[in-house]
Coordinates of C-alpha atoms in Angstrom, one line a residue:
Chain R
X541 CA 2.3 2.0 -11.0
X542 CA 3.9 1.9 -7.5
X543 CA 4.1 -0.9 -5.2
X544 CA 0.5 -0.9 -3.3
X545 CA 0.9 -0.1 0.2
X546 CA 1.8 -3.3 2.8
X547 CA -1.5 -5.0 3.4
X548 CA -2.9 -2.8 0.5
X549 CA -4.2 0.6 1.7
X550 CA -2.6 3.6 3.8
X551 CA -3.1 4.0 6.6
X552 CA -4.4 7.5 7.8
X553 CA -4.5 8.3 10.8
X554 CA -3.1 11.4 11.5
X555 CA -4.7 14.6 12.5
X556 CA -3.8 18.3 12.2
X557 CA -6.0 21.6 13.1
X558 CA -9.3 21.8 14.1
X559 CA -9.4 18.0 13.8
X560 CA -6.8 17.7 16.5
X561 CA -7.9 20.1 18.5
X562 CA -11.0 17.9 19.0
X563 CA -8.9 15.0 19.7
X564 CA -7.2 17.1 22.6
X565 CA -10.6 18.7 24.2
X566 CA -12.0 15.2 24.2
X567 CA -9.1 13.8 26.2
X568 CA -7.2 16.5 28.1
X569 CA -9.6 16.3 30.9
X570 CA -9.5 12.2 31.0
X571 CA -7.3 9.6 31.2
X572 CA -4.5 10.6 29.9
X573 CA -0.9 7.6 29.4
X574 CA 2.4 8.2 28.5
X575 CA 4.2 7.6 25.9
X576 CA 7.9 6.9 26.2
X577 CA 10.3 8.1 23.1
X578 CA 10.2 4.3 21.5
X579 CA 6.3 4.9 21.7
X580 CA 5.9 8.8 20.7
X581 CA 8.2 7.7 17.2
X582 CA 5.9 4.5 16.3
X583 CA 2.7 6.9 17.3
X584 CA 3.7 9.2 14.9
X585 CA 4.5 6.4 12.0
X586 CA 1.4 4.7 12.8
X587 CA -0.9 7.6 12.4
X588 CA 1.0 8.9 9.4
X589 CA 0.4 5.5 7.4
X590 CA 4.1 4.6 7.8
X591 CA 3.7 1.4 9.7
X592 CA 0.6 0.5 7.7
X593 CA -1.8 -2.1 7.8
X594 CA -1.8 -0.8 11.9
X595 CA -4.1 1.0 13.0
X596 CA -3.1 1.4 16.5
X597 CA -0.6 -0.1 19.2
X598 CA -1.0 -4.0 18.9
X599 CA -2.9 -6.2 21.3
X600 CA -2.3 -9.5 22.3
X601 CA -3.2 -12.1 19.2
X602 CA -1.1 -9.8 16.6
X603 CA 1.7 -9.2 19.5
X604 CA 2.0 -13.1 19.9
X605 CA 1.3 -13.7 15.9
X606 CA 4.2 -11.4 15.1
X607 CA 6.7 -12.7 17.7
X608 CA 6.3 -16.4 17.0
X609 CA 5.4 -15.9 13.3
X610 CA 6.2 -12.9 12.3
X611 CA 2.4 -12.1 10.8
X612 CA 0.3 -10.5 11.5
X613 CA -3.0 -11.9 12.9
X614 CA -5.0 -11.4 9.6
X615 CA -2.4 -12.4 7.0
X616 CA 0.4 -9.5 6.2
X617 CA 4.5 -10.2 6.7
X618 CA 5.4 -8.2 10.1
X619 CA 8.7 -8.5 12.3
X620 CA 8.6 -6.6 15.5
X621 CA 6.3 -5.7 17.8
X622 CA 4.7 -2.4 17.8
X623 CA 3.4 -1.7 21.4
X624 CA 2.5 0.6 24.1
X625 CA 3.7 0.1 27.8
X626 CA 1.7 1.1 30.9
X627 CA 3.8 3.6 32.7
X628 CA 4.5 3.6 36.5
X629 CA 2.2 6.3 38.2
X630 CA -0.1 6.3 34.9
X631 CA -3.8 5.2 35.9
X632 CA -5.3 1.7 35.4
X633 CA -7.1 1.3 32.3
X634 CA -9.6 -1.2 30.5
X635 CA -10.9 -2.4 27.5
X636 CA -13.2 0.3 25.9
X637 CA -11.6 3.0 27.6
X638 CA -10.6 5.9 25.6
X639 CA -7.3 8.1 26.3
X640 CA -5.0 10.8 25.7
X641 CA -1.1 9.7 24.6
X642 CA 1.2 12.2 26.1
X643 CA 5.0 12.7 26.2
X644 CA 6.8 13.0 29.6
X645 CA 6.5 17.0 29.3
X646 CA 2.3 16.9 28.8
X647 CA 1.7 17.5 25.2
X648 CA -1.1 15.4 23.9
X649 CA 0.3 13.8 20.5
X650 CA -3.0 11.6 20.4
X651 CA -5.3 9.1 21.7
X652 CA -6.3 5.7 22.0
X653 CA -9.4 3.5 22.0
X654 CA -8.1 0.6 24.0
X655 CA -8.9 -2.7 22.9
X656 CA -7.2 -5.2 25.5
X657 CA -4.4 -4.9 28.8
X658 CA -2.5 -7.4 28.5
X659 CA 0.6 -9.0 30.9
X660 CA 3.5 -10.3 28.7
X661 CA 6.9 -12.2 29.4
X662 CA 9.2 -9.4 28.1
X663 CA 12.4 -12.1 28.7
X664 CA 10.9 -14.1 25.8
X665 CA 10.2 -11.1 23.8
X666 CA 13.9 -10.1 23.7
X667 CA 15.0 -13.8 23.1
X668 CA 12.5 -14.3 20.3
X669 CA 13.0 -11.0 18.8
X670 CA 16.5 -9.7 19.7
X671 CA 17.5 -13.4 19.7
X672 CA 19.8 -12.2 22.8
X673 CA 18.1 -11.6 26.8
X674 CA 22.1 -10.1 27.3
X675 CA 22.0 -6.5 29.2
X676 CA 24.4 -5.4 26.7
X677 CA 21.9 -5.2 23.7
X678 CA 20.3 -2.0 23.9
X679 CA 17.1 -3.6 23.0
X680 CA 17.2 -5.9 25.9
X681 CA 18.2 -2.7 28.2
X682 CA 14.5 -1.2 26.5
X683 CA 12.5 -3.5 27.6
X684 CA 13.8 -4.4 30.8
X685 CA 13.6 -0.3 31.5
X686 CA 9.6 -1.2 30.8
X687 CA 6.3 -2.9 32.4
X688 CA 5.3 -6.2 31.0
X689 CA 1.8 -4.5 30.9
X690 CA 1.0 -3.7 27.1
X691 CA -2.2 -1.7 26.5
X692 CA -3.6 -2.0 22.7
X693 CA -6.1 -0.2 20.9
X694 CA -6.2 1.8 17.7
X695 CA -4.9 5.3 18.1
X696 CA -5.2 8.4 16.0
X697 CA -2.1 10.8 16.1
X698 CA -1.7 14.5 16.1
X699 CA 0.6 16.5 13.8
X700 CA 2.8 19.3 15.2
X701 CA 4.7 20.6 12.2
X702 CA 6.3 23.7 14.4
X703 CA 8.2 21.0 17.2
X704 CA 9.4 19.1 13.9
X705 CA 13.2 18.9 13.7
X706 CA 13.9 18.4 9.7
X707 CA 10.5 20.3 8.5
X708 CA 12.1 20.4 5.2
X709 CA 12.7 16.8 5.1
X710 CA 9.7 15.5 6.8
X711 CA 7.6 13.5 4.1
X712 CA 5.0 10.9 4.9
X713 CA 4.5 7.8 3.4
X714 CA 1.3 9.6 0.6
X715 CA 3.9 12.5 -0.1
X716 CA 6.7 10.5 -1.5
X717 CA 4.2 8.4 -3.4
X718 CA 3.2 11.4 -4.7
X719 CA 6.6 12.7 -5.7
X720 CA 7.4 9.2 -7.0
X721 CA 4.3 9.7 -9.6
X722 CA 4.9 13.2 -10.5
X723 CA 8.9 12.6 -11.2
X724 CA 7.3 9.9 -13.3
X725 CA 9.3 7.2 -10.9
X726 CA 7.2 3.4 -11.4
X727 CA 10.5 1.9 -9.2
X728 CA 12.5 3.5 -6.0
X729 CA 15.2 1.9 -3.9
X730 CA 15.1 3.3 -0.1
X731 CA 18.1 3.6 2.1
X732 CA 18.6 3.2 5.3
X733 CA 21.1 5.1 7.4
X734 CA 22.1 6.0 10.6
X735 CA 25.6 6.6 9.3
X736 CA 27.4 9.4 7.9
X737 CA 28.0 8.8 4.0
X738 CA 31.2 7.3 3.3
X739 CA 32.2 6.6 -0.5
X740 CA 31.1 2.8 0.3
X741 CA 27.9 4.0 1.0
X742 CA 27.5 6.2 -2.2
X743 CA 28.8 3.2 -4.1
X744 CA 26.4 0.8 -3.1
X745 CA 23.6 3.5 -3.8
X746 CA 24.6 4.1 -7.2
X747 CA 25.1 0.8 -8.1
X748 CA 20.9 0.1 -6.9
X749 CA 20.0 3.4 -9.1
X750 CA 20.8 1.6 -12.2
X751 CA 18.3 -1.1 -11.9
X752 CA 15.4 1.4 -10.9
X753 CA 14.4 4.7 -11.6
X754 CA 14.6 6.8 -8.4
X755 CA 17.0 6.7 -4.9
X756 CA 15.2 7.7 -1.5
X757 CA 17.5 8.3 1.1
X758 CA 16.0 7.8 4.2
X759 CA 18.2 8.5 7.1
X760 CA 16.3 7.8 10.2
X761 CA 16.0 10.2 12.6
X762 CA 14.0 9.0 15.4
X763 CA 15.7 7.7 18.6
X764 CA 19.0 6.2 18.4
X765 CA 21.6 5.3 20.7
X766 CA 24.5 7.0 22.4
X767 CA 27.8 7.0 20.3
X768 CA 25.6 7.0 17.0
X769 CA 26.2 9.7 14.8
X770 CA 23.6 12.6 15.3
X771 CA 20.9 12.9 12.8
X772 CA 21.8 16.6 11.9
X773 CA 25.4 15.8 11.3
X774 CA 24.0 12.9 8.7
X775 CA 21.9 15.0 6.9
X776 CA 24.8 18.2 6.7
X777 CA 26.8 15.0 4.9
X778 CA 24.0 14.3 2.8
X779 CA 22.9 17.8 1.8
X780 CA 26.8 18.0 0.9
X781 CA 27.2 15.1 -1.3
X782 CA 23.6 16.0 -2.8
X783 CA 25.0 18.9 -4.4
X784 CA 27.5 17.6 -6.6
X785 CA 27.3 13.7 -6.7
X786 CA 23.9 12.6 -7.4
X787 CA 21.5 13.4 -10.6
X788 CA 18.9 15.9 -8.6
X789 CA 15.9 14.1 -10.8
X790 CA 16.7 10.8 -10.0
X791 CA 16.8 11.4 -5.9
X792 CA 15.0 12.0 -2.8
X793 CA 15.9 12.8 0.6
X794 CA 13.2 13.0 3.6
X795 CA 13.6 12.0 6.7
X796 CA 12.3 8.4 8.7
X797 CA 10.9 9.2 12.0
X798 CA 11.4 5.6 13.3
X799 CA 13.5 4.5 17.0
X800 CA 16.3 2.1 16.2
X801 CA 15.6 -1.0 17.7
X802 CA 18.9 -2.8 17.3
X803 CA 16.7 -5.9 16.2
X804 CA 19.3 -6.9 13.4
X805 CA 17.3 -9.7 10.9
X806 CA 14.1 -8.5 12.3
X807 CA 14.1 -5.2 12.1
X808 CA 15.5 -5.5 8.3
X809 CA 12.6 -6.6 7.5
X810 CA 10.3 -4.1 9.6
X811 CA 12.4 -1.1 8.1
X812 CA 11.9 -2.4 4.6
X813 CA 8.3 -3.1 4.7
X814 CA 8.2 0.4 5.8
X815 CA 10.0 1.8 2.8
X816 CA 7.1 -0.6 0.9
X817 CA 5.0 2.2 2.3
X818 CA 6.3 5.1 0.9
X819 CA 6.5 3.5 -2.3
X820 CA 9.6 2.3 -2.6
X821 CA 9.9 -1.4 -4.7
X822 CA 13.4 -2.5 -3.6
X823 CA 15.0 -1.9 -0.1
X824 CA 19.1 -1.8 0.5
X825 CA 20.1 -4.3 3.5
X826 CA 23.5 -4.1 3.7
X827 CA 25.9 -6.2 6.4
X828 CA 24.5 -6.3 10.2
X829 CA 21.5 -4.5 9.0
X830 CA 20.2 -2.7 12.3
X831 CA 22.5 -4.5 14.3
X832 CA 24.6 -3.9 17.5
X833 CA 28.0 -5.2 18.8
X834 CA 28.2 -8.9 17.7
X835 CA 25.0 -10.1 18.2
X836 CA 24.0 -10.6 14.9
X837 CA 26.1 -12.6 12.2
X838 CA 27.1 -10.7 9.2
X839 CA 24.6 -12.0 6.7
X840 CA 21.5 -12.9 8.7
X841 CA 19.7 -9.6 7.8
X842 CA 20.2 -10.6 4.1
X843 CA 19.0 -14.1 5.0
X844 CA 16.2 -13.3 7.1
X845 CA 14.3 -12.2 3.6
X846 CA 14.4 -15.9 2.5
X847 CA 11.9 -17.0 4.7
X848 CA 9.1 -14.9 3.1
X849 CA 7.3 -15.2 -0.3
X850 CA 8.4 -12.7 -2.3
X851 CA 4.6 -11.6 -3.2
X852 CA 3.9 -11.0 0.6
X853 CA 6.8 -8.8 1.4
X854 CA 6.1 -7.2 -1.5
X855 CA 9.3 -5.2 -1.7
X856 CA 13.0 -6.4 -3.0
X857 CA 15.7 -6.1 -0.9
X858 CA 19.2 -5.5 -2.4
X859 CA 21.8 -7.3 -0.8
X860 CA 24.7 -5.9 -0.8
X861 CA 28.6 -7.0 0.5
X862 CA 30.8 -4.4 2.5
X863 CA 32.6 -2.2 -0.3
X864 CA 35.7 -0.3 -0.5
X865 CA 38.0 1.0 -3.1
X866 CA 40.8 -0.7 -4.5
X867 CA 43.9 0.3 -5.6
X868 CA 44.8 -2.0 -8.2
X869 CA 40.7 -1.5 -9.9
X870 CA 41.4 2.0 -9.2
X871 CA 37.7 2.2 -8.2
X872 CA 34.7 1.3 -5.8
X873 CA 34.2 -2.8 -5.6
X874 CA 33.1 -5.2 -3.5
X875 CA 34.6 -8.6 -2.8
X876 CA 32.1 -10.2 -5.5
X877 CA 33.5 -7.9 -8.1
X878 CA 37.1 -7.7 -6.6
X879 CA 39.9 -10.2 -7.6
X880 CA 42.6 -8.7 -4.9
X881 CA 43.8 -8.9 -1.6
X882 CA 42.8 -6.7 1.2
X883 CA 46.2 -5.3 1.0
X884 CA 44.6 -3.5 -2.1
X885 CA 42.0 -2.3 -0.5
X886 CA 40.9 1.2 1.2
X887 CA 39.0 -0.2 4.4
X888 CA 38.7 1.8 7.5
X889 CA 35.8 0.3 10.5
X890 CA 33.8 3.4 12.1
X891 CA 35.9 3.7 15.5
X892 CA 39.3 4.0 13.5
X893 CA 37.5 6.7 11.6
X894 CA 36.2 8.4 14.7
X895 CA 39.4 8.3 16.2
X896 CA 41.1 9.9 13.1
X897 CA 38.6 12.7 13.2
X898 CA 38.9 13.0 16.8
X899 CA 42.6 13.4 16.0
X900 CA 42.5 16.0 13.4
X901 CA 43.3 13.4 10.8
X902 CA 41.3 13.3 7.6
X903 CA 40.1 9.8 6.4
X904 CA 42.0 9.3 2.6
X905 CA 39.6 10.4 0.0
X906 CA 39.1 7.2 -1.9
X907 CA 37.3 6.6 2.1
X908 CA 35.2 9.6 2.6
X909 CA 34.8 12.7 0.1
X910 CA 36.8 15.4 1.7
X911 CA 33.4 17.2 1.9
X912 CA 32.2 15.2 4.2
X913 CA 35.0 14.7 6.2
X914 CA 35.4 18.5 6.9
X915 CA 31.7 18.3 8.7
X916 CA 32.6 14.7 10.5
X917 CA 35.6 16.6 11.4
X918 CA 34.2 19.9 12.3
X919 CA 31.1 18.1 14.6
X920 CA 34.3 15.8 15.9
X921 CA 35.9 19.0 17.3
X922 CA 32.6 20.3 18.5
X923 CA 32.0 16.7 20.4
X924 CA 29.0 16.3 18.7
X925 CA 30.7 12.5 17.7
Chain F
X299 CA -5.0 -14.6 -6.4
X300 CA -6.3 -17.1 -4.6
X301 CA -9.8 -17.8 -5.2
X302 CA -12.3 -16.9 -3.0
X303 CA -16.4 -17.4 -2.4
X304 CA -17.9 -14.8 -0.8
X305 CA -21.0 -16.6 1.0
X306 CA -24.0 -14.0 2.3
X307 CA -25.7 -15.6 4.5
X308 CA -29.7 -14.5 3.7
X309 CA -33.4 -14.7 4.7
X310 CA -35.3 -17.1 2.7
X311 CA -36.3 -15.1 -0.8
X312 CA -34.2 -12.2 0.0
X313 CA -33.7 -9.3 -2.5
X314 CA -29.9 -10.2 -4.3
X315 CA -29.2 -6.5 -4.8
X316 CA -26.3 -6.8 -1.9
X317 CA -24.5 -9.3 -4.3
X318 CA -24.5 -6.7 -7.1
X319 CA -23.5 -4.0 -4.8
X320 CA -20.9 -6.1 -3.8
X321 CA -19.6 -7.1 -6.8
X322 CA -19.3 -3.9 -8.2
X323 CA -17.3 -3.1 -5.3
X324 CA -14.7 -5.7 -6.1
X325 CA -15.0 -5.0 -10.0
X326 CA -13.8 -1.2 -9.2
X327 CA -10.7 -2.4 -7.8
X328 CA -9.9 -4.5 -10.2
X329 CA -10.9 -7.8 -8.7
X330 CA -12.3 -10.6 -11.6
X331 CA -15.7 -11.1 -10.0
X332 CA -18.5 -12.9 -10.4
X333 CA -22.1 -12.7 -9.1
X334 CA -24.0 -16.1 -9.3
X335 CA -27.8 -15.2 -8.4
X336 CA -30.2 -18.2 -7.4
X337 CA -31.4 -18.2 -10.9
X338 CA -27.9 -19.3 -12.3
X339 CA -28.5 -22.6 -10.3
X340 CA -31.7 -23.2 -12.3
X341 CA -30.9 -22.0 -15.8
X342 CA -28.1 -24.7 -15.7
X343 CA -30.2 -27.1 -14.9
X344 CA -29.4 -27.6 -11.4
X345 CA -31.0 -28.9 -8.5
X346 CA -31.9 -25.5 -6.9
X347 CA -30.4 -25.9 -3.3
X348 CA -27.4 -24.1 -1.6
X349 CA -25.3 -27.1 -1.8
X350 CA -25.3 -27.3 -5.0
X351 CA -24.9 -23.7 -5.7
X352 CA -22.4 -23.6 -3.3
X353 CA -20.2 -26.5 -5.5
X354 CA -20.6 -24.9 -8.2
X355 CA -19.2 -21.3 -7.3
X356 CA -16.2 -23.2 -5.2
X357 CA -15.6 -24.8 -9.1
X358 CA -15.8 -21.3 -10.5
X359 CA -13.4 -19.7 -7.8
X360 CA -10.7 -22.2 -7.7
X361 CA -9.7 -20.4 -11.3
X362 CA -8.6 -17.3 -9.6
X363 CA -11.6 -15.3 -9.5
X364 CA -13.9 -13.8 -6.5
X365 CA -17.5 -15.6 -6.7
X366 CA -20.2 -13.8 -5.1
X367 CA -23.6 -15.9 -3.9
X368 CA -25.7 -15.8 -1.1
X369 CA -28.1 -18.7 0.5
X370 CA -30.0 -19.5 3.7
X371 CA -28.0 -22.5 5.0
X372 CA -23.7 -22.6 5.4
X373 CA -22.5 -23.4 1.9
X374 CA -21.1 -27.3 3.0
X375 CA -17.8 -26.5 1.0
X376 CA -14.0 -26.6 2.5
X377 CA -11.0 -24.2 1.6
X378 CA -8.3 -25.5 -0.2
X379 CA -5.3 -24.7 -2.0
X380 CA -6.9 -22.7 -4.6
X381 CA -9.6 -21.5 -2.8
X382 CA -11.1 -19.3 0.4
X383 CA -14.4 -19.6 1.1
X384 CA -15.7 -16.4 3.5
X385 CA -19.5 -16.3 4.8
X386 CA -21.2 -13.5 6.3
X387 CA -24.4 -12.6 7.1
X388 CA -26.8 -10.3 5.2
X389 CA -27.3 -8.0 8.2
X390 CA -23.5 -7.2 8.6
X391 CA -23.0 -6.5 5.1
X392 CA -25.6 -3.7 5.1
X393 CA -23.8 -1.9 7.7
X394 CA -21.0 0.4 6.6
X395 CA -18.8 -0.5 9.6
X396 CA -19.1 -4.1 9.8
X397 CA -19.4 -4.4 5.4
X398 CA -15.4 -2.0 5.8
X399 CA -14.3 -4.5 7.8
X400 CA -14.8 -7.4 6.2
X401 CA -13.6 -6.2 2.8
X402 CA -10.3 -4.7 4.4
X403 CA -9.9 -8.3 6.1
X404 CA -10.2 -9.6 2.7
X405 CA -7.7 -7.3 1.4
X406 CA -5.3 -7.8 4.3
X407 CA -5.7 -12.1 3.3
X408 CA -4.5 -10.9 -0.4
X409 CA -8.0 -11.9 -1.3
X410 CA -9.4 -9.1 -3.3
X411 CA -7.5 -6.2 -4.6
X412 CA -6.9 -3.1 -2.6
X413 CA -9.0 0.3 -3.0
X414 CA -7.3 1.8 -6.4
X415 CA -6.4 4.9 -4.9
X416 CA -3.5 5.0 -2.3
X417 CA -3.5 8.9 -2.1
X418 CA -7.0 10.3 -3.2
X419 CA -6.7 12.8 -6.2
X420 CA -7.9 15.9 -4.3
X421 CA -5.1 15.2 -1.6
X422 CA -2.7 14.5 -4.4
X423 CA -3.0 18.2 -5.5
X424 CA -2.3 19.7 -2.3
X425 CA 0.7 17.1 -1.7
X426 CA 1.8 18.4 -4.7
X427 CA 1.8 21.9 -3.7
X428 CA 3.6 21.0 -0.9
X429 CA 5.7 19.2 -2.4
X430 CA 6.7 22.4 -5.1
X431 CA 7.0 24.5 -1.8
X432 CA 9.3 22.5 -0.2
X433 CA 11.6 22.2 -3.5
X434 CA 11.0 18.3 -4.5
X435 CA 9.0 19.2 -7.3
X436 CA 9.6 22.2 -9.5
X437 CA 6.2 25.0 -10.2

């Protein structure tokens, strides 16, 4: 049997067809709020059962529960805030209201039944939070680009499979429990990525596939910043290293719809509670999990997951050390397995390998597959990193 | 799991039906329930009044199970390390909105197991079409 959903049951929210077509004649004509890209990702994974137990964009008790005490309001671990901002030129709106959510273009992706508007002190969101109120964290830069008016209310979402980048890939949280079952899977280990996959990467993987029965790799593909590798370059790498390097029955790639946060510690947790949701039992949190620049110190997204019961997160996280080969164990290790100097050891940080590819140079082998380094190195030339 | 009393508030003689219901409910998912009806109290030799009812099923729950029983007054126990104690009135538990509610809360507090199903098996089949289409599964 699979892990039960967080809070127990998925969430469904999500509406396609006639059934959103409804949604859209009851609201096109009404009120009708914007949803920023932050918003439009967490709609989606809301309505899709992703982010379950919510229902909708939070309002004030579970916004205050979660940022003091990382709980929800009635009882269920949760980490970050999941709200919706009113928009400058978007109309007033109170409790009982019900409205359209739209992107910046017009498209209706669903609607709300608003609950509560609610002022909050977005300076000690980003301290409690991001742990930093510096204008350098990109998280800091969100919410100081944003209102400190919230609006909550449950929402339902609408599905648009023809705008969906990654159709192939794009599984919600009841479709990989489903493919879990039916490839007879009782244990999976997500991953997290927003990173191309070096042979550190693949290491770590394979060493969490021993101790369970399936891998989902789970880049996320929802907003990021600049400077981050783009999502379609990831997944080329993956597709690549899929072909030759991984048992095909033992993993699963689909794509994670979410908007980095750059919330380190917290948003370890948020993204593996997530992972809980489409079945997965254990959760890989590597060094600086989610993080950005130095805010974060290298092991507080491993240490974060001591504060919780293990029962209410409900999922194991996998903590892994930074790996690399080494010459002298003429393999993959890790400084817990490793008994040599760095000297020893194939290391490169991301910036000297984007320079190299920038360069022409390919990163050694015992680095990066040469596979992959031909499409980091053909997207380098094309500028796409 | 925590134990839990489930007190319904009722009318004076009401019909204990909505504790069976109720229990059934929890038994389906898996929960270890039980219903104590008015006449428990007396065929143990009870005084037959809700306080003492209501000791007896907070004695009950504290093992780990979910105790079902209804009465006119408040039941007159506390929570406590072993146990939740949860009232509601009759009326709300005969309406499908309000009786959701209050179950999911009680699965939300870990309280009472979760519906069995995460994916119903009718969706399941056409996930797994999908799933065959999109070449995660093989025909």
């Amino acid at each position: 049997m699979l892990v039960p959903p967080h809070g127990g049951r998925l969430i469904d929210r999500q509406c396609e067809g006639s059934e959103a077509e409804k949604i859209i004649n009851q609201v096109r004509d009404g009120i009708l709020l914007t949803l920023n890209a932050r918003e439009k990702n967490d709609l989606e994974m809301i309505g899709n059962g992703a982010m379950s137990p919510l229902e909708g964009f939070m309002s004030r008790a579970d916004y205050e529960t979660v940022i003091d005490l990382m709980h929800l309001v009635a009882g269920p671990v949760w980490s970050l805030p999941v709200v919706f901002s009113q928009k400058d030129g978007d109309p007033d709106v109170s409790p009982g209201d019900h409205v359209g959510l739209k992107d910046i273009e017009g498209t209706i992706w669903g609607d709300m039944q608003i609950e509560e508007v609610f002022k909050a002190d977005l300076l000690a969101e980003a301290d409690k939070i991001l742990g930093t109120t510096d204008d350098s964290h990109p998280g800091v830069m969100y919410l100081k680009s944003i209102s400190g008016k919230y609006i909550g209310g449950k929402i339902r979402s609408i599905r648009r499979r023809e705008t969906e980048s990654f159709q192939n890939y794009r599984l919600d949280p009841k479709e990989t429990r489903v493919l879990f079952r039916a490839r007879g899977w009782k244990t999976a280990v997500a991953f997290q990525t927003r990173n191309p996959i070096h042979r550190a990467h693949e290491y770590i993987q394979k060493c969490a596939m021993e101790i369970v029965d399936g891998l989902l790799l789970h880049p996320l593909v929802g907003e990021t910043q600049e400077g981050d590798i783009p999502a379609d370059v990831r997944m080329r790498c993956y597709e690549e290293i899929l072909k030759d390097y991984y048992p095909s029955s033992r993993v699963a790639m689909s794509v994670f719809p979410a908007a980095m946060r750059y919330a380190g510690p917290k948003e370890a947790v948020f993204h593996a509670l997530l992972r809980k949701n489409y079945g997965c039992s254990h959760f890989i949190v590597g060094r600086d999990h989610a993080g950005v620049g130095n805010f974060y110190g290298t092991y507080d997204a491993q240490m974060i997951f001591e504060q919780f019961d293990p029962d209410e997160l409900g999922i194991v996280p996998l903590k892994f050390e930074h790996a690399f080969y080494c010459s002298k164990c003429g393999g993959m290790a890790t400084p817990k397995t490793c008994a040599h100097d760095s000297e020893h050891h194939v290391f490169l940080s991301g910036k000297k390998v984007r320079s190299m590819l920038k360069d022409g140079i390919l990163p050694p082998p015992e680095f990066t597959r040469p596979e992959i380094a031909e499409i980091l190195m053909e997207a380098a030339r094309k500028g796409d990193n | 799991m925590k134990g839990l009393v489930i007190w319904i508030r009722t009318a004076e003689g009401s019909d204990e039906s909505i504790l069976d219901k109720l229990g059934r409910d929890i038994e389906e998912r898996g929960g270890r329930v039980e219903v104590f009806h008015s006449e428990a109290v007396e065929n143990l030799g009870m005084e037959k009044n809700d306080r003492a009812k209501a000791i007896a099923c907070a004695m009950l729950a504290s093992h780990g199970v979910v105790v079902i029983a209804s009465g006119t007054e408040k039941p007159g126990i506390n929570p406590g390390e072993k146990l939740e104690i949860r009232i509601i009135e009759e009326s709300d538990l005969r309406h499908s909105d309000t009786h959701d509610g209050f179950m999911r809360d009680l699965e939300l507090a870990g309280l009472v197991p979760p519906p069995k199903y995460d994916v119903h098996p009718d969706e399941e089949k056409e996930i797994l079409k999908k799933l065959q289409d999109l070449g995660y599964l093989e025909e």
